Coordinates of C-alpha atoms and ligand atoms in Angstrom, one line a residue:
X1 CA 129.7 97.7 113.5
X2 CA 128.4 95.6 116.4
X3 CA 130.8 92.4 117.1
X4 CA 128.4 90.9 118.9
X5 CA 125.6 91.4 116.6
X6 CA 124.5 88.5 115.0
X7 CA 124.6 89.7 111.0
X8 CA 121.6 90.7 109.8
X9 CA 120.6 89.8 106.1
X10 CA 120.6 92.8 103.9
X11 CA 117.3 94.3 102.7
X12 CA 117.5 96.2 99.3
X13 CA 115.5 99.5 100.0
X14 CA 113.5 101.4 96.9
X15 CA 112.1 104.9 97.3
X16 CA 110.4 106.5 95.1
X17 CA 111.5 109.7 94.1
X18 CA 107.9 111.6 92.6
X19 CA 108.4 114.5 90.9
X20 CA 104.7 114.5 89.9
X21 CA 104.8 115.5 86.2
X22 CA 107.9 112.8 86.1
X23 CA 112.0 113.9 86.0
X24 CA 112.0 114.8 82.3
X25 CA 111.5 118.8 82.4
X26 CA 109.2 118.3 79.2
X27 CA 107.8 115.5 81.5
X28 CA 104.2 117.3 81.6
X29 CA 103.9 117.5 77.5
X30 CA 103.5 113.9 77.2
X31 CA 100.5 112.8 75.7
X32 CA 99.9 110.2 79.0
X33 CA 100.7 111.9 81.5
X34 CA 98.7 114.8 83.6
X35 CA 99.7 118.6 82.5
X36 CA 99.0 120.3 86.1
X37 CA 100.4 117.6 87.8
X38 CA 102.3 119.7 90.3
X39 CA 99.5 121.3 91.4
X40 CA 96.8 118.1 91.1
X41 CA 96.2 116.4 94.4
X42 CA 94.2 113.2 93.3
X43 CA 97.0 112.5 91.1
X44 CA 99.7 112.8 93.6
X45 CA 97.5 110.7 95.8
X46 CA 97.4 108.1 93.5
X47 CA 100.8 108.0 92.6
X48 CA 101.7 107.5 96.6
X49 CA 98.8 104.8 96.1
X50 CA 100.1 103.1 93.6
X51 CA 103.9 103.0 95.1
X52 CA 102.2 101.9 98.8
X53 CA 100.6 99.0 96.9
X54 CA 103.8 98.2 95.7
X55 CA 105.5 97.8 98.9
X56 CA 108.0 101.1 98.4
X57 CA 109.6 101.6 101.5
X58 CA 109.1 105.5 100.7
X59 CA 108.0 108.0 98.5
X60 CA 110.4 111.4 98.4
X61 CA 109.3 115.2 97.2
X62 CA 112.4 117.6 95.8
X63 CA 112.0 120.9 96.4
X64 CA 113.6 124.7 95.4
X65 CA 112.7 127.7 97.3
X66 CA 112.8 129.4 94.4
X67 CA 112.8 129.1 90.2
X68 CA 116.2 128.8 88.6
X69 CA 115.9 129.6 85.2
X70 CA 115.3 133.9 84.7
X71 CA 114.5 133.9 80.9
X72 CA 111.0 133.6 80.5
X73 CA 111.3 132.5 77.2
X74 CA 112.5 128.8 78.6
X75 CA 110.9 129.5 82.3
X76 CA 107.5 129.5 80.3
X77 CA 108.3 125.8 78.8
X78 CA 108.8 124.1 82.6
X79 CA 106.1 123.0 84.9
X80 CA 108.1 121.7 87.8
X81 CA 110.2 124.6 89.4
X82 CA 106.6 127.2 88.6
X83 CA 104.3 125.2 89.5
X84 CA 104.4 122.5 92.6
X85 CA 102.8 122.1 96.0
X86 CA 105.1 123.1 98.8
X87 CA 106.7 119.3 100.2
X88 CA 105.7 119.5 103.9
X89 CA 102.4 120.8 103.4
X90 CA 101.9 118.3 100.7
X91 CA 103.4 115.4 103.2
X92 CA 100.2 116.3 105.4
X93 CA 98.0 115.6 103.3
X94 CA 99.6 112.4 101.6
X95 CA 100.0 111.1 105.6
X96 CA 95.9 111.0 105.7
X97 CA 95.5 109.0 102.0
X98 CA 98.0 106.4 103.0
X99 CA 98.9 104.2 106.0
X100 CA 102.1 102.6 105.7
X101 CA 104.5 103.9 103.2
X102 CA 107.2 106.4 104.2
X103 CA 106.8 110.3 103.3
X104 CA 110.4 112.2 102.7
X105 CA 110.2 116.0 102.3
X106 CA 112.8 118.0 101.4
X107 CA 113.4 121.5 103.3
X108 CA 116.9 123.9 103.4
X109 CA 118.7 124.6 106.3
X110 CA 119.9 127.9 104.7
X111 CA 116.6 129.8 104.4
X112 CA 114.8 128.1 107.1
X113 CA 114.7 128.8 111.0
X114 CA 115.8 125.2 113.0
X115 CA 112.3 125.9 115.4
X116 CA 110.1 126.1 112.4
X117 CA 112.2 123.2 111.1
X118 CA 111.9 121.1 113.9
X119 CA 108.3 122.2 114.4
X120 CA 107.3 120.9 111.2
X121 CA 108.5 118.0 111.1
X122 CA 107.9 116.8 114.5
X123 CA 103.8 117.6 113.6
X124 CA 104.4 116.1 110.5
X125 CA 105.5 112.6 112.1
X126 CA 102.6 112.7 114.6
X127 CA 100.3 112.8 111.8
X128 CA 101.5 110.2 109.7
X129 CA 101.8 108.0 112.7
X130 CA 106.1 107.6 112.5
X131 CA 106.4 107.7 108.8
X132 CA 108.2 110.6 108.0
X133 CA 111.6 111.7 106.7
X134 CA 113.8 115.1 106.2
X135 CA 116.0 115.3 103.2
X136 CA 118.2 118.4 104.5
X137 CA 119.5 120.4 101.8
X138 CA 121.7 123.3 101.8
X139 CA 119.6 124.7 98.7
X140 CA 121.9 125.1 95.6
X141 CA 121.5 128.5 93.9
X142 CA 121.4 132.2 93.6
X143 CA 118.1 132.5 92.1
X144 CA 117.1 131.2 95.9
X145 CA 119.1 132.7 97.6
X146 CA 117.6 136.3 96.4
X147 CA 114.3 135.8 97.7
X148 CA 115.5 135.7 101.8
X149 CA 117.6 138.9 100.7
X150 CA 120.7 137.8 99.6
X151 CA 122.0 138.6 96.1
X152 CA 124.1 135.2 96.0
X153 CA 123.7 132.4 97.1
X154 CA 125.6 131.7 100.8
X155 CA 129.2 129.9 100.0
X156 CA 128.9 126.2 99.9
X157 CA 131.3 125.5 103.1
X158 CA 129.5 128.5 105.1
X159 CA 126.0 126.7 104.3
X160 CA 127.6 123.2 105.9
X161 CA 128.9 124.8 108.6
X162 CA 125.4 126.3 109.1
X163 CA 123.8 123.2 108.2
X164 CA 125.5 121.1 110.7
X165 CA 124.8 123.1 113.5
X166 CA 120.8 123.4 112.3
X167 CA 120.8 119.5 112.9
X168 CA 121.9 119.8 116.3
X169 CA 119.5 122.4 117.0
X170 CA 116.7 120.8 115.5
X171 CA 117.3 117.1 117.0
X172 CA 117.8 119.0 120.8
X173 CA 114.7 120.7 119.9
X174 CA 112.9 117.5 118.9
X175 CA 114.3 115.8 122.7
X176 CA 112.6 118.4 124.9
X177 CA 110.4 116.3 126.0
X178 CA 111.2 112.8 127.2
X179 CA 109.0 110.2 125.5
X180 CA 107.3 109.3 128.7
X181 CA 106.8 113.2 130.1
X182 CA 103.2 113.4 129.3
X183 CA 100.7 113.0 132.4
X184 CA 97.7 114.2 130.5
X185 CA 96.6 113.7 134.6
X186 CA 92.9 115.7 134.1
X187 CA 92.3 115.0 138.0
X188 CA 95.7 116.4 139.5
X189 CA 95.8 118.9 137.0
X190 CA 99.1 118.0 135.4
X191 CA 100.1 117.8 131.8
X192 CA 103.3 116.7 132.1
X193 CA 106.3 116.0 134.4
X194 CA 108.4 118.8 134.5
X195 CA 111.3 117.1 135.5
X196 CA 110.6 115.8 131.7
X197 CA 111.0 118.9 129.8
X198 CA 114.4 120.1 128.7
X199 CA 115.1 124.0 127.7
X200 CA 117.5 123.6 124.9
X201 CA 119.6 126.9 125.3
X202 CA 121.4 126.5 122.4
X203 CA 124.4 129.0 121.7
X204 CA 126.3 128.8 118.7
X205 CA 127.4 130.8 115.6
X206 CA 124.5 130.8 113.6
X207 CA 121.7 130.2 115.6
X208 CA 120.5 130.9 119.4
X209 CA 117.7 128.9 120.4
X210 CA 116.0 128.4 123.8
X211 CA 113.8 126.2 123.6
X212 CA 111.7 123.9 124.4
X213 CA 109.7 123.1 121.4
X214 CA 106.1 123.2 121.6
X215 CA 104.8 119.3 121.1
X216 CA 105.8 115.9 122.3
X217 CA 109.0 114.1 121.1
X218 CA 108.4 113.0 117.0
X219 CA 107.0 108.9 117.3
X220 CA 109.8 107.8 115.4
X221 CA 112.3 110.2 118.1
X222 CA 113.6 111.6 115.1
X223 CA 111.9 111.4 111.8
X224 CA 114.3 109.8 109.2
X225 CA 117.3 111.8 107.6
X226 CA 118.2 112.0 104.3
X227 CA 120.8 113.7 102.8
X228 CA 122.7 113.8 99.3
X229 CA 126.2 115.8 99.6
X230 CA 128.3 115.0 97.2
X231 CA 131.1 117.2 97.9
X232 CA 133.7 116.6 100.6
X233 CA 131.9 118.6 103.4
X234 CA 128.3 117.3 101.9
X235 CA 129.8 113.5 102.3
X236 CA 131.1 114.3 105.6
X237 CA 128.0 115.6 106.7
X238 CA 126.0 112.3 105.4
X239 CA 128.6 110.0 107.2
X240 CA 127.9 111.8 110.1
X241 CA 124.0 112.2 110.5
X242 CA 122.4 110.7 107.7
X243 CA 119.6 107.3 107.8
X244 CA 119.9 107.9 104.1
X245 CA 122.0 108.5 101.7
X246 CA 121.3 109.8 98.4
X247 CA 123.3 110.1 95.6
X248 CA 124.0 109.7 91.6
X249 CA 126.5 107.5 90.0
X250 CA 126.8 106.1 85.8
X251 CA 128.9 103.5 86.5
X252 CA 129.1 100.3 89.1
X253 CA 133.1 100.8 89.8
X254 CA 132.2 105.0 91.0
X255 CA 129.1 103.5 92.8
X256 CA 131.1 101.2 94.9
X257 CA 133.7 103.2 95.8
X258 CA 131.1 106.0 97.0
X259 CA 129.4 103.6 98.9
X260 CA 132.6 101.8 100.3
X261 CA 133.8 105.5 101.2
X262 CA 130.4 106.4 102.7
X263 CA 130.5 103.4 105.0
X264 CA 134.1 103.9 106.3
X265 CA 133.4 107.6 107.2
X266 CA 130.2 106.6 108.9
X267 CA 132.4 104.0 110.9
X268 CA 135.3 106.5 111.6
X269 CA 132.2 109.0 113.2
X270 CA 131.9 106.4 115.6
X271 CA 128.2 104.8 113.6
X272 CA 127.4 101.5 112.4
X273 CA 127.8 101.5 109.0
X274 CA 124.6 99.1 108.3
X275 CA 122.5 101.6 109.8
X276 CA 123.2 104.6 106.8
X277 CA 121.1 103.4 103.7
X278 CA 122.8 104.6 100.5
X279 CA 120.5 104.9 97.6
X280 CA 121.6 106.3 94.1
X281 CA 119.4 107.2 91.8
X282 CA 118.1 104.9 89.0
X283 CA 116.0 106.4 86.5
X284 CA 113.6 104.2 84.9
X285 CA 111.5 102.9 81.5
X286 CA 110.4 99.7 81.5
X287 CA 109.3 98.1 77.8
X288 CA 108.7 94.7 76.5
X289 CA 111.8 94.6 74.6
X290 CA 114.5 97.4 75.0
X291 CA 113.6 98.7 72.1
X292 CA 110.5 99.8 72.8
X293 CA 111.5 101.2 76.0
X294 CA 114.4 103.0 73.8
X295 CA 111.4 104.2 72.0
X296 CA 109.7 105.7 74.3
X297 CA 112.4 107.5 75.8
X298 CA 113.4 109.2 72.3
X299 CA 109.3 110.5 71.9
X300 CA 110.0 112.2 75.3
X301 CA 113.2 113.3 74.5
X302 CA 111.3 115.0 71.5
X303 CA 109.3 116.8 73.8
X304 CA 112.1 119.3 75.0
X305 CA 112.4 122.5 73.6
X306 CA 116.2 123.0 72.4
X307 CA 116.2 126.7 74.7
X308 CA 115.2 124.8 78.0
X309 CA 117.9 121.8 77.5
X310 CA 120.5 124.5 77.1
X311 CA 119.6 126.6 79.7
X312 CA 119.3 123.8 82.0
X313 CA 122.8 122.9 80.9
X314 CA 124.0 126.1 82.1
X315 CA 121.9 125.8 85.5
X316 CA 123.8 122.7 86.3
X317 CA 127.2 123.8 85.1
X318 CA 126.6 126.5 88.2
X319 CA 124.7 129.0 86.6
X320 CA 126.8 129.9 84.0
X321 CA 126.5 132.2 80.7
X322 CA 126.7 129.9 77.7
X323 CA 124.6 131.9 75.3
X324 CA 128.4 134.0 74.6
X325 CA 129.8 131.2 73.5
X326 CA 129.6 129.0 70.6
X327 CA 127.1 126.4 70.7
X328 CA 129.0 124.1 68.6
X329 CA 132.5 124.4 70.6
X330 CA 133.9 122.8 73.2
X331 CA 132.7 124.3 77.0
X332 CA 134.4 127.0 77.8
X333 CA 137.0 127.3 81.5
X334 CA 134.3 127.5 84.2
X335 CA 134.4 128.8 87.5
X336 CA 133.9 126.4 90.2
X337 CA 130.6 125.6 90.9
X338 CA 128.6 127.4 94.4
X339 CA 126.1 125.4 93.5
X340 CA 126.0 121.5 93.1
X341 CA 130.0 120.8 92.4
X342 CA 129.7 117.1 92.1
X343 CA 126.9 118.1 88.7
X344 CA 129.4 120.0 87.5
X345 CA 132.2 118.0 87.8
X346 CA 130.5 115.1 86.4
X347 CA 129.4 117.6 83.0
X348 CA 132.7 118.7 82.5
X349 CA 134.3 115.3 82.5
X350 CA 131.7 114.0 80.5
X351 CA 132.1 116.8 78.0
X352 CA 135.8 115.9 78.2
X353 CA 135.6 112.3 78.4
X354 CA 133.5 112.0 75.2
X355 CA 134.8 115.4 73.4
X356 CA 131.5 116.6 73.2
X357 CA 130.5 120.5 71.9
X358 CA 127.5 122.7 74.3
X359 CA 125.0 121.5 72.2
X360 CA 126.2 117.8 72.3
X361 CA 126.3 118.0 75.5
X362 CA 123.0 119.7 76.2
X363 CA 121.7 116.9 74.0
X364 CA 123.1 114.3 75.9
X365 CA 121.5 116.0 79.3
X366 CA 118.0 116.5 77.4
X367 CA 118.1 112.6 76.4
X368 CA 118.9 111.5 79.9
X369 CA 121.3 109.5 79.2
X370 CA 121.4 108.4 82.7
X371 CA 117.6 106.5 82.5
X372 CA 118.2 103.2 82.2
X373 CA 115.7 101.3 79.5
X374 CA 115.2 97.4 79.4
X375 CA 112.7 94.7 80.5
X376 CA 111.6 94.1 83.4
X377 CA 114.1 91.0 83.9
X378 CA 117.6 93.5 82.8
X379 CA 116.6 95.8 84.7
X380 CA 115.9 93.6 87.7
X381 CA 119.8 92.2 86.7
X382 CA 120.9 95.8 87.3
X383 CA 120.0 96.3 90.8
X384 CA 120.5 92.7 91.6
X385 CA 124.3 93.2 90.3
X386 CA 124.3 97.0 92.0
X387 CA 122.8 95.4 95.6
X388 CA 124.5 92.5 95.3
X389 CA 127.9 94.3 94.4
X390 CA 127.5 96.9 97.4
X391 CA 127.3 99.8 95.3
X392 CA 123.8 99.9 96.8
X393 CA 121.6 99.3 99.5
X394 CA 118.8 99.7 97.5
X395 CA 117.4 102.8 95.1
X396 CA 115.9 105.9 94.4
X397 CA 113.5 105.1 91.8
X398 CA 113.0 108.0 89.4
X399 CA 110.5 108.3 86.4
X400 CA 111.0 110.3 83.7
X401 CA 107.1 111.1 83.0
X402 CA 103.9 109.7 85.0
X403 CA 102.4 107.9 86.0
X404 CA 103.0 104.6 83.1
X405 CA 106.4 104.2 84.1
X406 CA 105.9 104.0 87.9
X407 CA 102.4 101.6 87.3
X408 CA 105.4 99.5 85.1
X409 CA 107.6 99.6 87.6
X410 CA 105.3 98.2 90.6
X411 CA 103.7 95.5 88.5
X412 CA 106.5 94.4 86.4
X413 CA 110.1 95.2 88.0
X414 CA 108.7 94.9 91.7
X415 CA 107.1 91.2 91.0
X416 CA 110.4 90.2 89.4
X417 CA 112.6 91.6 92.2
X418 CA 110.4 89.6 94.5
X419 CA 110.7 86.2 92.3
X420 CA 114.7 86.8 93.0
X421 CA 113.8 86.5 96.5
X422 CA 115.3 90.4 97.0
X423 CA 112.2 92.5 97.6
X424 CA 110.2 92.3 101.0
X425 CA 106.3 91.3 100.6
X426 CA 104.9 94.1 103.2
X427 CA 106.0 96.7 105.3
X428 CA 107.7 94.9 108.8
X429 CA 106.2 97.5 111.0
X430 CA 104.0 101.3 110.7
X431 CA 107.3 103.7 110.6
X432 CA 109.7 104.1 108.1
X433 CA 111.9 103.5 110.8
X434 CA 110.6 99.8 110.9
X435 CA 110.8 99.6 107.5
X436 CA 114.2 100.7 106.6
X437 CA 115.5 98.7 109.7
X438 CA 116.5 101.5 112.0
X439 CA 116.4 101.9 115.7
X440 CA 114.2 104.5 117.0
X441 CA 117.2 107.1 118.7
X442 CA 117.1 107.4 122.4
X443 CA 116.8 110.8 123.3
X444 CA 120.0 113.1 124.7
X445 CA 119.0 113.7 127.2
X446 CA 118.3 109.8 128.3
X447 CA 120.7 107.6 130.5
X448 CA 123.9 107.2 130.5
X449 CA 124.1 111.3 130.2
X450 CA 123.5 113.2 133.1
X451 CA 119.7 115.2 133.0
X452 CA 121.8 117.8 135.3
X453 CA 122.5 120.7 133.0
X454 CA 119.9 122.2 130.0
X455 CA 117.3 120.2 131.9
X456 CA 114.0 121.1 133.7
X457 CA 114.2 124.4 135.5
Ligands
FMN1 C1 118.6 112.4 94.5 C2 118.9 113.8 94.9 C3 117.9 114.7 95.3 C4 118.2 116.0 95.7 N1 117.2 116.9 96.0 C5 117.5 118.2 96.3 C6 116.4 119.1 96.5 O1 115.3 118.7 96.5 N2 116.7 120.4 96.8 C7 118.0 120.8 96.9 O2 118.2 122.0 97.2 N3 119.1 120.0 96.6 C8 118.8 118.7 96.3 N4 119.8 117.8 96.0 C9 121.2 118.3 96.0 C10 122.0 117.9 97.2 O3 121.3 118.3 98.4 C11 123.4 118.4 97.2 O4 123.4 119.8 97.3 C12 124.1 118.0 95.9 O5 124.0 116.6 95.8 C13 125.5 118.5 95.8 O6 126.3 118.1 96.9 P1 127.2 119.2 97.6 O7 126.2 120.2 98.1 O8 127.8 118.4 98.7 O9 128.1 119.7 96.6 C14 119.6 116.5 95.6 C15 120.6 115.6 95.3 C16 120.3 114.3 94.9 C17 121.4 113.3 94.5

């Protein structure tokens, strides 16, 4: 952190996180909400309408490159993973029905090239005017993996390793051309300066790129990243190149010490700890009382056919068989997970923790235990207590159908929050860089490093 930086007063942050149907995977069976909402653009335009009216600093799209679940007898009950537009493509169009709010897209480094990466993105934040974001995955299973032709999915400190160097391809790619490099001179001739332009020539052990990328330096510099390891090496990673965090924790005590751990590693890689954002999830129903809201989180719970909460208990377990086993025992030993460990980990404890059979626990994940119901005032008390407790800098707002509990959220929660004097009126500036409070990175390639080697030739 700067010493001589005056500090600045914190600003609690809210994304939301639209999967369009909602989070719930019976999400599109509700009576309210819109059956081919993956698919339906005016709804997904409204949504980002509704949460830009609100003042979200952000609206964030999840995304599989491919369909986890092979029995067809549960893969016919989910809308999500068969049936949703593609995020950047989807980003494009959202960046022309809105004008301020930010636009996250999620995209792998493990089945993607880093120059269609970069490439994407860059155009993507020249469209939106500076409001875009890249939550970089490493993808999570095998099901993925066996559509780029591999039968498994690549080993979770292999797809790091890989994934680290991707961001240091795609951000060089991003600085090959300084901000100022374009003459656009139509009576000399000249497009640009050439001693502006730098050839990347990257070299490493999973990529060679030369370089340069074919458009001008992103508005922002770098569009936002986001990023949500949970593991050792995934936390690392975030310390190290992450705007913002994102991550999932039940309780305040395991939120605090993630956030506390976050910060010091972002410190000890030589950043300012202010400037990572670490958002955990908070799924949401707003009600009168609690009891409604309770309520109307059991009638969706209702909605989920026993086969899919089972076989989405074995997708996040790491893929495992738990048809073999009986469903009214305890789990059985399991492999460690090559997908998402920290889901795992937190399954089996909870399992453990409460001594709960498969089909208890399935239960448990179909009722989502982890949505949090209340008025608008409790839950306003819980992120107050979260932001004010630094377990938080703010949240990543999930619904579990829409769009009722996002309208809810902006008209009841958002007001509230505002009342407590925590939540910002309008957006400070027109990037998401402005509005999260982040500098705009200078490029590499500016002063004080030397423009002698990779540059103009
Ligand atoms: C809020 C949130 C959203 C995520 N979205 C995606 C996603 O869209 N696609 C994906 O492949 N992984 C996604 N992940 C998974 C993470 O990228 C990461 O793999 C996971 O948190 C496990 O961490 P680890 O890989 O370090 O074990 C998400 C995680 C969180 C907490």
């Amino acid at each position: 952190m700067s010493a001589s930086r005056p500090a600045a007063r914190r600003e609690l942050h809210l994304n939301a996180f639209l999967k369009p149907p909602g989070e719930f995977l019976a999400a599109w069976r509700h009576p309210d909400s819109v059956a081919d909402a993956g698919v339906n653009i005016r709804h997904v335009v409204e949504l980002a309408r509704t949460a830009e009216r609100a003042r979200f600093d952000a609206i964030f799209f999840a995304d599989l490159v491919g369909v986890p679940f092979a029995d067809q007898e549960v893969l016919r009950r989910v809308s999500v993973v068969n049936d949703s537009f593609e995020p950047t493509t989807l980003l494009a169009a959202l960046a022309t029905a809105t004008s301020h709010i930010g636009l996250i897209a999620t995209a792998s480094t493990t089945y993607t090239e880093p120059y269609h990466l970069a490439r994407t993105f860059a155009s993507l934040d020249h469209l939106s005017g500076g409001r875009i974001g890249w939550n970089l995955v490493t993808s999570l299973n095998d099901a993925e993996a066996r559509n780029f032709g591999l039968d498994r999915h690549v080993d979770h400190e292999v797809r790091y390793e890989r994934a680290a160097e991707f961001f240091d391809v795609v951000t060089g790619l991003w600085d090959s051309f300084d901000d100022d490099a374009f003459l656009h001179d139509q009576h000399g001739g000249l497009y640009f300066d050439e001693t502006k332009l730098h050839w990347l020539d990257h070299q490493g052990r999973h990529f060679r790129v030369r370089g340069p990328l074919n458009i001008a330096r992103p508005p922002q510099g770098r569009p936002v990243i986001v990023q949500a390891g949970s593991s050792d090496t995934g936390v690392s990673l975030a310390a190290s190149v992450a705007d913002v965090v994102f991550t999932h924790h039940p309780d305040l005590a395991g939120a605090q010490a993630f956030y506390a751990d976050l910060k010091a590693r972002a410190a000890a890689a030589g950043r300012d700890p202010d400037q990572v954002i670490v958002l955990p999830g908070l799924s949401v129903l707003v009600g009168a009382t609690k009891a409604e809201a309770e309520d109307r989180l059991d009638r969706l719970s209702a909605l989920l056919d026993p086969r899919v909460a089972l076989a989405d208990l074995a997708y996040w377990l790491g893929g495992v068989d738990l048809a073999s086993h009986p469903l009214d025992g305890p789990l059985p030993e399991l492999p460690l997970s090559n997908q998402s460990q920290s889901a795992q980990a937190h399954l089996l404890h909870r399992a453990r923790d409460e001594g709960l059979t498969i089909r208890q626990l399935a239960a448990q994940l179909a009722r989502d235990t982890r949505t949090i119901t209340g008025t608008a005032q409790s839950i306003a008390d819980h992120i107050e207590e979260w932001f004010t407790g630094r377990a938080a800098d703010g949240f990543n707002v999930i619904f579990p159908y829409l769009p009722d509990p996002l309208d809810d959220f902006a008209t009841q929660v958002i007001p509230e929050l505002r009342r407590r004097g925590l939540f910002r009126t309008d957006y400070p500036g027109r990037t998401l860089r402005d509005t999260l409070g982040l500098p705009r990175p200078p490029s590499r390639w500016s002063s004080p490093h030397p423009a002698t080697e990779g540059t103009s030739r």
